[in-house]
PDB file of C-alpha atoms in Angstrom:
ATOM      1  CA  MET A   1      -0.001  -0.048   0.027  1.00 61.00           C
ATOM      2  CA  ARG A   2       1.394   3.365  -0.974  1.00 66.00           C
ATOM      3  CA  LYS A   3       2.199   5.975   1.632  1.00 72.00           C
ATOM      4  CA  TYR A   4      -0.596   8.455   2.198  1.00 72.00           C
ATOM      5  CA  THR A   5       0.495  12.210   1.783  1.00 72.00           C
ATOM      6  CA  PRO A   6      -1.709  14.970   3.285  1.00 73.00           C
ATOM      7  CA  LYS A   7      -3.603  17.078   0.642  1.00 70.00           C
ATOM      8  CA  ASP A   8      -4.645  20.002   2.779  1.00 72.00           C
ATOM      9  CA  SER A   9      -2.367  22.417   0.941  1.00 72.00           C
ATOM     10  CA  VAL A  10      -2.782  21.217  -2.506  1.00 66.00           C
ATOM     11  CA  GLN A  11      -4.722  24.289  -3.722  1.00 66.00           C
ATOM     12  CA  LYS A  12      -2.168  26.706  -2.240  1.00 66.00           C
ATOM     13  CA  GLU A  13       0.836  24.986  -4.087  1.00 65.00           C
ATOM     14  CA  ALA A  14       2.039  26.351  -7.466  1.00 59.00           C
ATOM     15  CA  TYR A  15       1.909  23.634 -10.073  1.00 56.00           C
ATOM     16  CA  PHE A  16       4.263  25.563 -12.479  1.00 54.00           C
ATOM     17  CA  SER A  17       7.501  27.091 -10.977  1.00 56.00           C
ATOM     18  CA  ASP A  18       8.653  28.847 -14.098  1.00 53.00           C
ATOM     19  CA  ARG A  19       5.645  30.291 -15.824  1.00 58.00           C
ATOM     20  CA  PHE A  20       1.798  29.919 -15.887  1.00 62.00           C
ATOM     21  CA  PHE A  21      -1.055  31.107 -18.116  1.00 66.00           C
ATOM     22  CA  VAL A  22      -2.972  34.134 -17.046  1.00 71.00           C
ATOM     23  CA  SER A  23      -6.410  34.240 -18.539  1.00 75.00           C
ATOM     24  CA  PRO A  24      -7.277  37.749 -19.782  1.00 81.00           C
ATOM     25  CA  SER A  25     -10.043  39.574 -17.992  1.00 86.00           C
ATOM     26  CA  VAL A  26     -13.489  39.891 -19.667  1.00 89.00           C
ATOM     27  CA  PRO A  27     -14.773  43.387 -19.955  1.00 93.00           C
ATOM     28  CA  ARG A  28     -17.701  44.262 -17.637  1.00 95.00           C
ATOM     29  CA  PHE A  29     -20.376  46.814 -18.392  1.00 96.00           C
ATOM     30  CA  ASN A  30     -22.937  48.781 -16.398  1.00 96.00           C
ATOM     31  CA  PRO A  31     -26.342  47.229 -16.285  1.00 95.00           C
ATOM     32  CA  ASN A  32     -27.765  50.537 -17.504  1.00 95.00           C
ATOM     33  CA  SER A  33     -25.992  50.069 -20.816  1.00 95.00           C
ATOM     34  CA  ASP A  34     -28.738  47.609 -21.866  1.00 95.00           C
ATOM     35  CA  GLU A  35     -32.398  48.727 -21.784  1.00 95.00           C
ATOM     36  CA  THR A  36     -33.861  45.333 -20.860  1.00 96.00           C
ATOM     37  CA  PHE A  37     -31.190  44.573 -18.272  1.00 97.00           C
ATOM     38  CA  SER A  38     -31.539  48.051 -16.819  1.00 96.00           C
ATOM     39  CA  LYS A  39     -35.256  47.461 -16.064  1.00 96.00           C
ATOM     40  CA  ASP A  40     -34.676  44.005 -14.717  1.00 96.00           C
ATOM     41  CA  PHE A  41     -31.883  45.221 -12.459  1.00 96.00           C
ATOM     42  CA  GLU A  42     -33.921  48.034 -11.067  1.00 95.00           C
ATOM     43  CA  GLU A  43     -36.718  45.690 -10.218  1.00 95.00           C
ATOM     44  CA  ILE A  44     -34.426  43.283  -8.471  1.00 96.00           C
ATOM     45  CA  ASN A  45     -32.505  45.968  -6.682  1.00 94.00           C
ATOM     46  CA  TYR A  46     -35.739  47.368  -5.347  1.00 93.00           C
ATOM     47  CA  SER A  47     -36.664  44.205  -3.535  1.00 90.00           C
ATOM     48  CA  ILE A  48     -33.288  42.588  -2.835  1.00 93.00           C
ATOM     49  CA  ASN A  49     -29.997  43.893  -1.588  1.00 91.00           C
ATOM     50  CA  VAL A  50     -27.640  43.478  -4.508  1.00 95.00           C
ATOM     51  CA  GLN A  51     -23.958  43.328  -3.622  1.00 96.00           C
ATOM     52  CA  GLU A  52     -22.733  43.746  -7.182  1.00 96.00           C
ATOM     53  CA  ALA A  53     -24.101  43.771 -10.744  1.00 97.00           C
ATOM     54  CA  PHE A  54     -22.547  43.944 -14.144  1.00 97.00           C
ATOM     55  CA  ILE A  55     -22.999  42.755 -17.760  1.00 97.00           C
ATOM     56  CA  GLU A  56     -20.494  40.081 -18.829  1.00 95.00           C
ATOM     57  CA  HIS A  57     -20.469  38.064 -22.042  1.00 91.00           C
ATOM     58  CA  THR A  58     -24.024  39.454 -22.805  1.00 93.00           C
ATOM     59  CA  HIS A  59     -25.288  38.084 -19.449  1.00 95.00           C
ATOM     60  CA  LEU A  60     -26.367  40.163 -16.472  1.00 97.00           C
ATOM     61  CA  VAL A  61     -24.620  38.961 -13.496  1.00 97.00           C
ATOM     62  CA  ILE A  62     -25.985  39.756 -10.117  1.00 97.00           C
ATOM     63  CA  ILE A  63     -24.234  38.843  -6.779  1.00 97.00           C
ATOM     64  CA  ILE A  64     -26.447  38.563  -3.706  1.00 97.00           C
ATOM     65  CA  ASP A  65     -26.372  37.207  -0.259  1.00 95.00           C
ATOM     66  CA  LYS A  66     -27.531  33.509  -0.012  1.00 94.00           C
ATOM     67  CA  SER A  67     -30.353  34.555   2.317  1.00 94.00           C
ATOM     68  CA  PHE A  68     -32.144  36.323  -0.559  1.00 95.00           C
ATOM     69  CA  LEU A  69     -31.642  33.431  -3.014  1.00 96.00           C
ATOM     70  CA  ILE A  70     -35.091  32.011  -3.021  1.00 96.00           C
ATOM     71  CA  SER A  71     -36.882  35.339  -3.087  1.00 96.00           C
ATOM     72  CA  CYS A  72     -34.722  36.550  -5.934  1.00 96.00           C
ATOM     73  CA  ILE A  73     -35.254  33.424  -8.002  1.00 97.00           C
ATOM     74  CA  LYS A  74     -39.008  33.648  -7.393  1.00 96.00           C
ATOM     75  CA  LEU A  75     -38.965  37.260  -8.533  1.00 96.00           C
ATOM     76  CA  LEU A  76     -37.171  36.325 -11.742  1.00 97.00           C
ATOM     77  CA  LYS A  77     -39.655  33.537 -12.547  1.00 96.00           C
ATOM     78  CA  GLU A  78     -43.008  35.061 -11.521  1.00 95.00           C
ATOM     79  CA  LYS A  79     -42.490  38.711 -12.460  1.00 95.00           C
ATOM     80  CA  LEU A  80     -39.466  39.126 -14.767  1.00 96.00           C
ATOM     81  CA  GLU A  81     -40.356  36.261 -17.088  1.00 95.00           C
ATOM     82  CA  TYR A  82     -37.136  34.301 -16.681  1.00 97.00           C
ATOM     83  CA  ASP A  83     -38.797  30.999 -17.116  1.00 94.00           C
ATOM     84  CA  MET A  84     -36.058  28.546 -17.639  1.00 96.00           C
ATOM     85  CA  LEU A  85     -33.284  27.515 -15.254  1.00 97.00           C
ATOM     86  CA  MET A  86     -30.474  26.495 -17.694  1.00 96.00           C
ATOM     87  CA  GLU A  87     -27.676  25.517 -15.236  1.00 95.00           C
ATOM     88  CA  LEU A  88     -26.614  25.619 -11.657  1.00 96.00           C
ATOM     89  CA  SER A  89     -23.415  24.488  -9.964  1.00 96.00           C
ATOM     90  CA  ALA A  90     -20.652  25.600  -7.628  1.00 97.00           C
ATOM     91  CA  ILE A  91     -16.954  26.678  -7.850  1.00 95.00           C
ATOM     92  CA  ASP A  92     -14.440  25.479  -5.225  1.00 94.00           C
ATOM     93  CA  TYR A  93     -12.827  28.434  -3.374  1.00 94.00           C
ATOM     94  CA  LEU A  94     -12.157  26.397  -0.206  1.00 93.00           C
ATOM     95  CA  ALA A  95      -8.453  27.330  -0.125  1.00 91.00           C
ATOM     96  CA  SER A  96      -8.723  31.015  -0.833  1.00 91.00           C
ATOM     97  CA  ARG A  97     -12.124  31.928   0.652  1.00 93.00           C
ATOM     98  CA  ASP A  98     -13.161  28.833   2.724  1.00 94.00           C
ATOM     99  CA  GLY A  99     -16.295  28.200   0.750  1.00 95.00           C
ATOM    100  CA  TYR A 100     -18.097  27.866  -2.634  1.00 97.00           C
ATOM    101  CA  GLU A 101     -19.433  30.289  -5.142  1.00 97.00           C
ATOM    102  CA  ILE A 102     -22.903  29.107  -6.283  1.00 97.00           C
ATOM    103  CA  PHE A 103     -24.285  30.316  -9.534  1.00 97.00           C
ATOM    104  CA  TYR A 104     -27.654  29.941 -11.291  1.00 98.00           C
ATOM    105  CA  GLU A 105     -28.199  30.609 -14.983  1.00 97.00           C
ATOM    106  CA  PHE A 106     -31.657  31.704 -16.168  1.00 98.00           C
ATOM    107  CA  LEU A 107     -33.052  32.247 -19.621  1.00 97.00           C
ATOM    108  CA  SER A 108     -36.089  34.460 -20.667  1.00 97.00           C
ATOM    109  CA  LEU A 109     -37.734  33.008 -23.852  1.00 95.00           C
ATOM    110  CA  SER A 110     -39.727  36.184 -24.325  1.00 95.00           C
ATOM    111  CA  LYS A 111     -36.855  38.660 -23.790  1.00 96.00           C
ATOM    112  CA  HIS A 112     -34.097  36.498 -25.222  1.00 95.00           C
ATOM    113  CA  LYS A 113     -31.864  37.447 -22.355  1.00 96.00           C
ATOM    114  CA  ARG A 114     -29.853  35.525 -19.687  1.00 97.00           C
ATOM    115  CA  ILE A 115     -29.225  36.325 -16.121  1.00 97.00           C
ATOM    116  CA  ARG A 116     -26.765  34.761 -13.844  1.00 97.00           C
ATOM    117  CA  ILE A 117     -27.374  34.834  -9.995  1.00 97.00           C
ATOM    118  CA  LYS A 118     -24.333  34.313  -7.782  1.00 97.00           C
ATOM    119  CA  CYS A 119     -23.963  33.885  -3.949  1.00 97.00           C
ATOM    120  CA  PHE A 120     -21.170  32.734  -1.649  1.00 97.00           C
ATOM    121  CA  LEU A 121     -21.664  29.703   0.614  1.00 96.00           C
ATOM    122  CA  GLN A 122     -19.249  28.935   3.533  1.00 95.00           C
ATOM    123  CA  LYS A 123     -18.019  25.248   3.532  1.00 91.00           C
ATOM    124  CA  ASP A 124     -19.997  24.327   6.683  1.00 90.00           C
ATOM    125  CA  GLU A 125     -23.298  26.001   5.496  1.00 95.00           C
ATOM    126  CA  SER A 126     -26.120  24.500   3.599  1.00 95.00           C
ATOM    127  CA  LEU A 127     -28.230  25.957   0.672  1.00 94.00           C
ATOM    128  CA  GLU A 128     -31.937  26.008   0.133  1.00 95.00           C
ATOM    129  CA  SER A 129     -33.263  23.784  -2.671  1.00 96.00           C
ATOM    130  CA  VAL A 130     -34.934  25.615  -5.561  1.00 96.00           C
ATOM    131  CA  THR A 131     -36.780  22.493  -6.866  1.00 96.00           C
ATOM    132  CA  SER A 132     -40.068  23.943  -5.707  1.00 94.00           C
ATOM    133  CA  LEU A 133     -39.613  26.655  -8.338  1.00 96.00           C
ATOM    134  CA  PHE A 134     -37.714  24.714 -11.044  1.00 97.00           C
ATOM    135  CA  LYS A 135     -38.027  20.976 -11.351  1.00 95.00           C
ATOM    136  CA  SER A 136     -34.858  20.981 -13.453  1.00 94.00           C
ATOM    137  CA  ALA A 137     -32.875  21.898 -10.390  1.00 96.00           C
ATOM    138  CA  ASN A 138     -33.265  18.338  -9.028  1.00 96.00           C
ATOM    139  CA  TRP A 139     -30.496  16.518 -10.749  1.00 95.00           C
ATOM    140  CA  SER A 140     -28.289  19.627 -10.952  1.00 96.00           C
ATOM    141  CA  GLU A 141     -28.442  20.028  -7.117  1.00 97.00           C
ATOM    142  CA  ARG A 142     -27.701  16.336  -6.742  1.00 97.00           C
ATOM    143  CA  GLU A 143     -24.683  16.510  -8.976  1.00 97.00           C
ATOM    144  CA  MET A 144     -23.378  19.592  -7.060  1.00 97.00           C
ATOM    145  CA  TYR A 145     -23.647  17.596  -3.825  1.00 97.00           C
ATOM    146  CA  ASP A 146     -22.136  14.539  -5.286  1.00 96.00           C
ATOM    147  CA  MET A 147     -19.179  16.228  -7.121  1.00 96.00           C
ATOM    148  CA  LEU A 148     -18.433  19.203  -4.762  1.00 96.00           C
ATOM    149  CA  GLY A 149     -20.106  18.321  -1.404  1.00 95.00           C
ATOM    150  CA  VAL A 150     -22.415  21.244  -1.316  1.00 96.00           C
ATOM    151  CA  LYS A 151     -25.314  20.361   1.005  1.00 94.00           C
ATOM    152  CA  VAL A 152     -28.823  21.400  -0.209  1.00 96.00           C
ATOM    153  CA  ILE A 153     -31.660  21.332   2.284  1.00 95.00           C
ATOM    154  CA  ASN A 154     -35.356  20.571   1.440  1.00 95.00           C
ATOM    155  CA  HIS A 155     -34.371  18.533  -1.639  1.00 96.00           C
ATOM    156  CA  PRO A 156     -36.753  15.723  -2.502  1.00 95.00           C
ATOM    157  CA  ASN A 157     -33.987  13.166  -2.868  1.00 94.00           C
ATOM    158  CA  LEU A 158     -30.486  14.410  -2.075  1.00 94.00           C
ATOM    159  CA  LYS A 159     -28.263  11.446  -2.749  1.00 94.00           C
ATOM    160  CA  ARG A 160     -25.231  10.772  -4.988  1.00 95.00           C
ATOM    161  CA  LEU A 161     -26.006  11.007  -8.658  1.00 95.00           C
ATOM    162  CA  ILE A 162     -22.840   9.752 -10.341  1.00 94.00           C
ATOM    163  CA  MET A 163     -20.527   8.245  -7.696  1.00 93.00           C
ATOM    164  CA  PRO A 164     -21.526   5.160  -5.617  1.00 91.00           C
ATOM    165  CA  ASP A 165     -23.380   5.947  -2.347  1.00 91.00           C
ATOM    166  CA  ASP A 166     -20.431   4.850  -0.159  1.00 89.00           C
ATOM    167  CA  TRP A 167     -17.785   6.802  -2.185  1.00 90.00           C
ATOM    168  CA  TYR A 168     -15.352   8.766  -0.033  1.00 87.00           C
ATOM    169  CA  ASP A 169     -15.045  12.561  -0.698  1.00 91.00           C
ATOM    170  CA  HIS A 170     -16.144  14.544  -3.792  1.00 93.00           C
ATOM    171  CA  PRO A 171     -14.185  14.330  -6.998  1.00 93.00           C
ATOM    172  CA  LEU A 172     -14.524  17.898  -8.310  1.00 93.00           C
ATOM    173  CA  LYS A 173     -12.956  19.501  -5.175  1.00 93.00           C
ATOM    174  CA  LYS A 174      -9.617  20.908  -6.089  1.00 90.00           C
ATOM    175  CA  THR A 175      -8.076  18.983  -3.240  1.00 89.00           C
ATOM    176  CA  TYR A 176      -9.124  15.667  -4.713  1.00 90.00           C
ATOM    177  CA  PRO A 177      -6.338  13.902  -6.771  1.00 86.00           C
ATOM    178  CA  LEU A 178      -6.787  13.677 -10.467  1.00 81.00           C
ATOM    179  CA  GLN A 179      -6.167   9.968 -10.513  1.00 76.00           C
ATOM    180  CA  GLY A 180      -8.301   9.395  -7.430  1.00 80.00           C
ATOM    181  CA  ASP A 181      -6.995   8.700  -3.866  1.00 82.00           C
ATOM    182  CA  GLU A 182      -6.333   5.470  -2.099  1.00 82.00           C
ATOM    183  CA  THR A 183     -10.022   4.654  -1.578  1.00 83.00           C
ATOM    184  CA  ALA A 184     -10.733   5.182  -5.347  1.00 85.00           C
ATOM    185  CA  SER A 185      -7.836   2.973  -6.464  1.00 84.00           C
ATOM    186  CA  TRP A 186      -8.905   0.057  -4.316  1.00 87.00           C
ATOM    187  CA  TYR A 187     -12.662   0.627  -4.474  1.00 87.00           C
ATOM    188  CA  GLU A 188     -13.726  -2.450  -6.594  1.00 85.00           C
ATOM    189  CA  VAL A 189     -11.289  -4.782  -4.879  1.00 86.00           C
ATOM    190  CA  ASP A 190     -12.444  -3.759  -1.433  1.00 88.00           C
ATOM    191  CA  LYS A 191     -16.132  -3.841  -2.454  1.00 88.00           C
ATOM    192  CA  ILE A 192     -16.138  -7.307  -4.128  1.00 86.00           C
ATOM    193  CA  PHE A 193     -13.312  -9.266  -2.492  1.00 86.00           C
ATOM    194  CA  GLY A 194     -12.408  -7.265   0.711  1.00 88.00           C
ATOM    195  CA  LYS A 195      -9.348  -5.414   1.748  1.00 89.00           C
ATOM    196  CA  GLU A 196      -7.494  -8.628   2.520  1.00 89.00           C
ATOM    197  CA  ALA A 197      -7.357  -9.352  -1.265  1.00 87.00           C
ATOM    198  CA  ARG A 198      -5.304  -6.129  -2.085  1.00 87.00           C
ATOM    199  CA  SER A 199      -1.977  -7.907  -2.001  1.00 86.00           C
ATOM    200  CA  ILE A 200      -3.307 -10.757  -4.256  1.00 83.00           C
ATOM    201  CA  ILE A 201      -5.281  -8.712  -6.979  1.00 80.00           C
ATOM    202  CA  GLY A 202      -3.333  -5.450  -6.963  1.00 79.00           C
ATOM    203  CA  PRO A 203      -4.727  -1.934  -7.697  1.00 75.00           C
ATOM    204  CA  GLU A 204      -7.322  -1.541 -10.403  1.00 70.00           C
ATOM    205  CA  GLN A 205      -6.063  -0.402 -13.820  1.00 69.00           C
ATOM    206  CA  ARG A 206      -8.051   2.813 -14.428  1.00 68.00           C
ATOM    207  CA  ASP A 207      -6.436   3.881 -17.768  1.00 71.00           C
ATOM    208  CA  PRO A 208      -9.078   3.087 -20.372  1.00 68.00           C
ATOM    209  CA  ALA A 209      -6.348   3.134 -23.094  1.00 70.00           C
ATOM    210  CA  ALA A 210      -4.169   0.527 -21.471  1.00 68.00           C
ATOM    211  CA  ILE A 211      -3.641  -2.737 -23.394  1.00 63.00           C
ATOM    212  CA  ASP A 212      -1.639  -5.567 -21.792  1.00 62.00           C
ATOM    213  CA  ARG A 213      -0.737  -8.202 -24.443  1.00 58.00           C
ATOM    214  CA  TYR A 214       0.111 -10.625 -21.575  1.00 57.00           C
ATOM    215  CA  ASP A 215      -3.507 -10.469 -20.230  1.00 55.00           C
ATOM    216  CA  THR A 216      -4.255 -14.109 -19.662  1.00 50.00           C
ATOM    217  CA  THR A 217      -7.957 -13.665 -20.126  1.00 57.00           C
ATOM    218  CA  ARG A 218      -7.082 -12.916 -23.828  1.00 56.00           C
ATOM    219  CA  PHE A 219     -10.397 -11.278 -24.642  1.00 53.00           C
ATOM    220  CA  ALA A 220      -9.236  -9.450 -27.752  1.00 54.00           C
ATOM    221  CA  ARG A 221      -6.698 -11.912 -29.187  1.00 60.00           C
ATOM    222  CA  LEU A 222      -8.733 -13.907 -31.710  1.00 61.00           C
ATOM    223  CA  GLY A 223      -6.977 -17.124 -32.654  1.00 65.00           C
ATOM    224  CA  HIS A 224      -4.605 -16.810 -29.749  1.00 67.00           C
ATOM    225  CA  GLU A 225      -6.907 -17.637 -26.766  1.00 67.00           C
ATOM    226  CA  VAL A 226      -5.257 -19.524 -23.937  1.00 69.00           C
ATOM    227  CA  PRO A 227      -6.493 -20.876 -20.542  1.00 70.00           C
ATOM    228  CA  PHE A 228      -6.385 -18.652 -17.486  1.00 67.00           C
ATOM    229  CA  ASP A 229      -2.917 -18.281 -15.845  1.00 68.00           C
ATOM    230  CA  THR A 230      -1.168 -19.687 -18.869  1.00 71.00           C
ATOM    231  CA  ASP A 231       2.527 -18.411 -19.202  1.00 72.00           C
ATOM    232  CA  ILE A 232       2.686 -16.688 -22.606  1.00 70.00           C
ATOM    233  CA  SER A 233       5.899 -14.692 -22.050  1.00 68.00           C
ATOM    234  CA  LEU A 234       7.899 -16.910 -24.482  1.00 70.00           C
ATOM    235  CA  TYR A 235       5.391 -17.638 -27.277  1.00 68.00           C
ATOM    236  CA  GLU A 236       1.675 -17.447 -28.022  1.00 66.00           C
ATOM    237  CA  PRO A 237       0.069 -20.670 -29.190  1.00 63.00           C
ATOM    238  CA  GLU A 238      -2.280 -20.405 -32.067  1.00 63.00           C
ATOM    239  CA  THR A 239      -5.672 -21.819 -32.067  1.00 61.00           C
ATOM    240  CA  ASN A 240      -7.992 -22.682 -35.016  1.00 64.00           C
ATOM    241  CA  ILE A 241     -10.532 -19.972 -35.773  1.00 59.00           C
ATOM    242  CA  SER A 242     -14.093 -21.317 -36.129  1.00 61.00           C
ATOM    243  CA  TYR A 243     -16.391 -18.832 -37.795  1.00 55.00           C
ATOM    244  CA  GLN A 244     -20.176 -18.952 -37.369  1.00 53.00           C
ATOM    245  CA  GLU A 245     -20.665 -19.003 -41.215  1.00 53.00           C
ATOM    246  CA  GLU A 246     -19.251 -22.556 -41.279  1.00 48.00           C
ATOM    247  CA  ASN A 247     -22.181 -23.976 -39.454  1.00 53.00           C
ATOM    248  CA  THR A 248     -24.877 -21.750 -40.986  1.00 55.00           C
ATOM    249  CA  SER A 249     -26.111 -24.409 -43.383  1.00 59.00           C
ATOM    250  CA  LYS A 250     -26.503 -26.898 -40.608  1.00 58.00           C
ATOM    251  CA  ILE A 251     -28.532 -24.325 -38.586  1.00 55.00           C
ATOM    252  CA  MET A 252     -30.747 -23.406 -41.558  1.00 55.00           C
ATOM    253  CA  LYS A 253     -31.793 -27.071 -42.028  1.00 58.00           C
ATOM    254  CA  LYS A 254     -33.049 -27.326 -38.398  1.00 58.00           C
ATOM    255  CA  LEU A 255     -35.035 -24.121 -38.657  1.00 57.00           C
ATOM    256  CA  LYS A 256     -38.711 -23.751 -39.703  1.00 56.00           C
ATOM    257  CA  PRO A 257     -39.278 -22.070 -43.135  1.00 59.00           C
ATOM    258  CA  GLU A 258     -40.572 -18.781 -41.495  1.00 54.00           C
ATOM    259  CA  GLU A 259     -37.620 -18.761 -39.076  1.00 48.00           C
ATOM    260  CA  SER A 260     -35.021 -19.312 -41.871  1.00 48.00           C
ATOM    261  CA  VAL A 261     -36.517 -16.241 -43.748  1.00 46.00           C
ATOM    262  CA  VAL A 262     -36.005 -14.038 -40.694  1.00 45.00           C
ATOM    263  CA  LEU A 263     -32.440 -15.262 -40.289  1.00 43.00           C
ATOM    264  CA  LYS A 264     -31.701 -14.487 -43.935  1.00 49.00           C
ATOM    265  CA  ARG A 265     -33.025 -10.874 -43.642  1.00 49.00           C
ATOM    266  CA  ARG A 266     -30.911 -10.319 -40.485  1.00 48.00           C
ATOM    267  CA  ARG A 267     -27.869 -11.521 -42.375  1.00 51.00           C
TER     268      ARG A 267
END
């Protein structure tokens, strides 16, 4: 078993010591520069305390406190005609800000405009579900919980969506290793055979492109199949290839007339 190394400071470490790419900043514009967004922002700002607002990538971005989240989304849907929730998720800022940035993307079919609502959530806090307003939030909130560990209260069925129910940690957190941790590398072995079988079976091969020509199960070596555990390091014994077409005539004789017609059509 490999030695475990703490990953608490992974986010704070620099991956490139000589140079790194700095993404250029996207220009931001005042909400009043767009007539439709100006009216929408005025309506939202009248009812809700907006921390920051700007237009970015033709989207109106509004940053609010999480306590106003439900009332803001309700206002967007019932009064401002933003009738589709396109996307929601979270961004891991655990190392720098000790929490998550949550964002919701809305589309108005009548206005042909998009609004993005953002709020910040501390790592130990929970978020109110918006499934009562938008049913499409159901799986998105489950994915956010599964991948990032964001807890959502009053959700109809908050359980893991992608990973197994007993999976340890959340794979999209920046502290999670790219190739998985010790639990991930031994998950199938521990689950099926138990931890005592680790030394016998070895860690699971998680590279989908890996091909081992000495795999004794020989699934993809047509004409070179060998029994399990056969030593093929020196040579690969050939076996006669038997195609199904050789026995087709025998099979056709045994079939009823109507069954033989169906078989011919399939061929």
